[in-house]
Structures are given as structure tokens and as C-alpha cells.
Amino acid sequence: NGKDKACENCAAGYYQAAAGLRSCEPCADGKISAEGATTCTQCHKGEEPNSDNTACVPCVAGRYQPEQGKETCLLCGVGTITATSGKETCDPCEQGQEADVARTA
């Protein structure tokens, strides 16, 4: 038939670092990319990638992430909370207080 095929951008969440390769590669855990990316970018502290690795989102209240480039946020430990999103650490409850089950208050 002789029709030419066009090259297409890698989808968001995928990348291609070299020319002439057959397919795009998915970003590694804890990294994201936009459409047409040549590299993937690590999420910052207090963030995790969304489900399709296209954007970093803040850790929800009750969770934290002290390191950059990690796949998921961590649940605060017993007796600690994060009342807001995007936290790198959890805060201890004051004397005479306890954390709720969700670790948000």
C-alpha cells in the first residue's frame, strides 16, 4: 500500500531517551513524565506519583513521604499525625491527646 507511518510522542508516564528505538519505556516507580518525554522526573518529598505516572500529587492528610522519588506515601505511625496534605514528616500528638484512626487529627 506504501503509506508512511508517522512517529508518535511517547504517552505521558512513558519516555524514550534515544532515537531510533522501537517503543517507549514506562517511568520507574516514583517518577513521572509528560507526553513526548525523553526522561522521567522524580516526585518531591511530600508527594507521590498519580496512578498513571503523569503527575506528582501531595500526600493526603495522615500520610507523609520523607524522601524524593518514592512510589507511595507512608501512613503516620501511632501517636503521630499530618493534619494537612503534602507533608514530609508526621507531627506527634500533644500530651493528653491521641491520634484518630486516619492519623489526621
PDB file of C-alpha atoms in Angstrom:
ATOM      1  CA  ASN A   1       0.000   0.000   0.000  1.00  0.00           C
ATOM      2  CA  GLY A   2       3.003   2.304   0.537  1.00  0.00           C
ATOM      3  CA  LYS A   3       1.576   4.526   3.287  1.00  0.00           C
ATOM      4  CA  ASP A   4       4.173   6.193   5.506  1.00  0.00           C
ATOM      5  CA  LYS A   5       3.832   5.755   9.246  1.00  0.00           C
ATOM      6  CA  ALA A   6       4.458   8.779  11.446  1.00  0.00           C
ATOM      7  CA  CYS A   7       6.454   8.735  14.657  1.00  0.00           C
ATOM      8  CA  GLU A   8       4.299   9.418  17.694  1.00  0.00           C
ATOM      9  CA  ASN A   9       5.139  11.012  21.019  1.00  0.00           C
ATOM     10  CA  CYS A  10       5.533   8.727  23.998  1.00  0.00           C
ATOM     11  CA  ALA A  11       2.399   8.856  26.141  1.00  0.00           C
ATOM     12  CA  ALA A  12       2.555  10.658  29.485  1.00  0.00           C
ATOM     13  CA  GLY A  13       4.038   8.281  32.064  1.00  0.00           C
ATOM     14  CA  TYR A  14       6.457   6.867  29.450  1.00  0.00           C
ATOM     15  CA  TYR A  15       9.748   8.105  27.960  1.00  0.00           C
ATOM     16  CA  GLN A  16      12.285   7.405  25.228  1.00  0.00           C
ATOM     17  CA  ALA A  17      15.881   8.534  25.804  1.00  0.00           C
ATOM     18  CA  ALA A  18      17.361   7.551  22.415  1.00  0.00           C
ATOM     19  CA  ALA A  19      16.411   7.992  18.779  1.00  0.00           C
ATOM     20  CA  GLY A  20      15.517   5.040  16.564  1.00  0.00           C
ATOM     21  CA  LEU A  21      14.204   2.684  19.221  1.00  0.00           C
ATOM     22  CA  ARG A  22      11.024   0.694  18.781  1.00  0.00           C
ATOM     23  CA  SER A  23       8.947   1.609  21.825  1.00  0.00           C
ATOM     24  CA  CYS A  24       8.710   3.925  24.809  1.00  0.00           C
ATOM     25  CA  GLU A  25       9.540   2.713  28.309  1.00  0.00           C
ATOM     26  CA  PRO A  26       7.344   3.265  31.387  1.00  0.00           C
ATOM     27  CA  CYS A  27       8.696   5.596  34.054  1.00  0.00           C
ATOM     28  CA  ALA A  28      10.209   3.820  37.047  1.00  0.00           C
ATOM     29  CA  ASP A  29       8.353   3.773  40.378  1.00  0.00           C
ATOM     30  CA  GLY A  30       8.266   7.212  41.973  1.00  0.00           C
ATOM     31  CA  LYS A  31       8.822   9.080  38.686  1.00  0.00           C
ATOM     32  CA  ILE A  32       6.533  10.874  36.221  1.00  0.00           C
ATOM     33  CA  SER A  33       6.651  12.258  32.682  1.00  0.00           C
ATOM     34  CA  ALA A  34       4.617  14.392  30.308  1.00  0.00           C
ATOM     35  CA  GLU A  35       3.752  13.349  26.743  1.00  0.00           C
ATOM     36  CA  GLY A  36       6.839  13.186  24.482  1.00  0.00           C
ATOM     37  CA  ALA A  37       9.333  12.955  27.360  1.00  0.00           C
ATOM     38  CA  THR A  38      12.966  11.941  26.955  1.00  0.00           C
ATOM     39  CA  THR A  39      13.395  11.388  30.714  1.00  0.00           C
ATOM     40  CA  CYS A  40      11.242  10.876  33.781  1.00  0.00           C
ATOM     41  CA  THR A  41      11.253  13.204  36.791  1.00  0.00           C
ATOM     42  CA  GLN A  42      11.245  12.248  40.475  1.00  0.00           C
ATOM     43  CA  CYS A  43       8.434  13.412  42.723  1.00  0.00           C
ATOM     44  CA  HIS A  44       9.480  15.718  45.581  1.00  0.00           C
ATOM     45  CA  LYS A  45       9.370  14.981  49.286  1.00  0.00           C
ATOM     46  CA  GLY A  46       5.761  15.019  50.494  1.00  0.00           C
ATOM     47  CA  GLU A  47       4.495  13.753  47.101  1.00  0.00           C
ATOM     48  CA  GLU A  48       3.762  10.537  45.220  1.00  0.00           C
ATOM     49  CA  PRO A  49       3.001   9.845  41.535  1.00  0.00           C
ATOM     50  CA  ASN A  50      -0.646   9.598  40.482  1.00  0.00           C
ATOM     51  CA  SER A  51      -1.896   6.212  39.226  1.00  0.00           C
ATOM     52  CA  ASP A  52      -0.702   6.684  35.626  1.00  0.00           C
ATOM     53  CA  ASN A  53       2.659   8.371  36.444  1.00  0.00           C
ATOM     54  CA  THR A  54       1.708  11.621  34.708  1.00  0.00           C
ATOM     55  CA  ALA A  55       1.838  13.999  37.703  1.00  0.00           C
ATOM     56  CA  CYS A  56       3.036  14.176  41.291  1.00  0.00           C
ATOM     57  CA  VAL A  57       0.335  14.710  43.896  1.00  0.00           C
ATOM     58  CA  PRO A  58       0.699  15.720  47.550  1.00  0.00           C
ATOM     59  CA  CYS A  59       0.478  13.013  50.192  1.00  0.00           C
ATOM     60  CA  VAL A  60      -3.018  13.154  51.705  1.00  0.00           C
ATOM     61  CA  ALA A  61      -3.546  14.087  55.353  1.00  0.00           C
ATOM     62  CA  GLY A  62      -2.494  11.183  57.581  1.00  0.00           C
ATOM     63  CA  ARG A  63       0.329  10.190  55.210  1.00  0.00           C
ATOM     64  CA  TYR A  64       3.841  11.526  54.576  1.00  0.00           C
ATOM     65  CA  GLN A  65       6.922  10.969  52.395  1.00  0.00           C
ATOM     66  CA  PRO A  66      10.363  11.977  53.722  1.00  0.00           C
ATOM     67  CA  GLU A  67      12.273  11.059  50.541  1.00  0.00           C
ATOM     68  CA  GLN A  68      12.017  12.217  46.954  1.00  0.00           C
ATOM     69  CA  GLY A  69      11.352   9.772  44.128  1.00  0.00           C
ATOM     70  CA  LYS A  70       9.357   7.250  46.146  1.00  0.00           C
ATOM     71  CA  GLU A  71       6.349   5.334  44.811  1.00  0.00           C
ATOM     72  CA  THR A  72       3.874   5.844  47.680  1.00  0.00           C
ATOM     73  CA  CYS A  73       3.275   7.975  50.737  1.00  0.00           C
ATOM     74  CA  LEU A  74       3.558   6.311  54.139  1.00  0.00           C
ATOM     75  CA  LEU A  75       0.938   6.140  56.914  1.00  0.00           C
ATOM     76  CA  CYS A  76       1.886   8.142  60.002  1.00  0.00           C
ATOM     77  CA  GLY A  77       2.900   5.992  62.946  1.00  0.00           C
ATOM     78  CA  VAL A  78       0.920   5.502  66.136  1.00  0.00           C
ATOM     79  CA  GLY A  79       0.659   8.743  68.108  1.00  0.00           C
ATOM     80  CA  THR A  80       1.571  10.957  65.131  1.00  0.00           C
ATOM     81  CA  ILE A  81      -0.499  12.872  62.560  1.00  0.00           C
ATOM     82  CA  THR A  82      -0.414  15.098  59.491  1.00  0.00           C
ATOM     83  CA  ALA A  83      -3.390  17.439  59.519  1.00  0.00           C
ATOM     84  CA  THR A  84      -2.656  18.787  56.015  1.00  0.00           C
ATOM     85  CA  SER A  85      -1.510  17.296  52.707  1.00  0.00           C
ATOM     86  CA  GLY A  86       1.999  17.328  51.227  1.00  0.00           C
ATOM     87  CA  LYS A  87       3.899  16.624  54.443  1.00  0.00           C
ATOM     88  CA  GLU A  88       7.455  15.264  54.693  1.00  0.00           C
ATOM     89  CA  THR A  89       7.068  14.236  58.349  1.00  0.00           C
ATOM     90  CA  CYS A  90       4.327  13.473  60.860  1.00  0.00           C
ATOM     91  CA  ASP A  91       3.775  15.549  63.974  1.00  0.00           C
ATOM     92  CA  PRO A  92       3.497  13.950  67.430  1.00  0.00           C
ATOM     93  CA  CYS A  93       0.255  14.277  69.366  1.00  0.00           C
ATOM     94  CA  GLU A  94       0.471  16.558  72.403  1.00  0.00           C
ATOM     95  CA  GLN A  95       0.362  15.235  75.967  1.00  0.00           C
ATOM     96  CA  GLY A  96      -3.167  14.157  76.827  1.00  0.00           C
ATOM     97  CA  GLN A  97      -4.068  13.519  73.157  1.00  0.00           C
ATOM     98  CA  GLU A  98      -4.215  10.549  70.809  1.00  0.00           C
ATOM     99  CA  ALA A  99      -4.297  10.281  67.001  1.00  0.00           C
ATOM    100  CA  ASP A 100      -7.523   9.312  65.247  1.00  0.00           C
ATOM    101  CA  VAL A 101      -7.560   6.134  63.148  1.00  0.00           C
ATOM    102  CA  ALA A 102      -6.860   8.067  59.906  1.00  0.00           C
ATOM    103  CA  ARG A 103      -3.942   9.858  61.655  1.00  0.00           C
ATOM    104  CA  THR A 104      -5.302  13.247  60.538  1.00  0.00           C
ATOM    105  CA  ALA A 105      -6.223  14.752  63.933  1.00  0.00           C
TER     106      ALA A 105
END
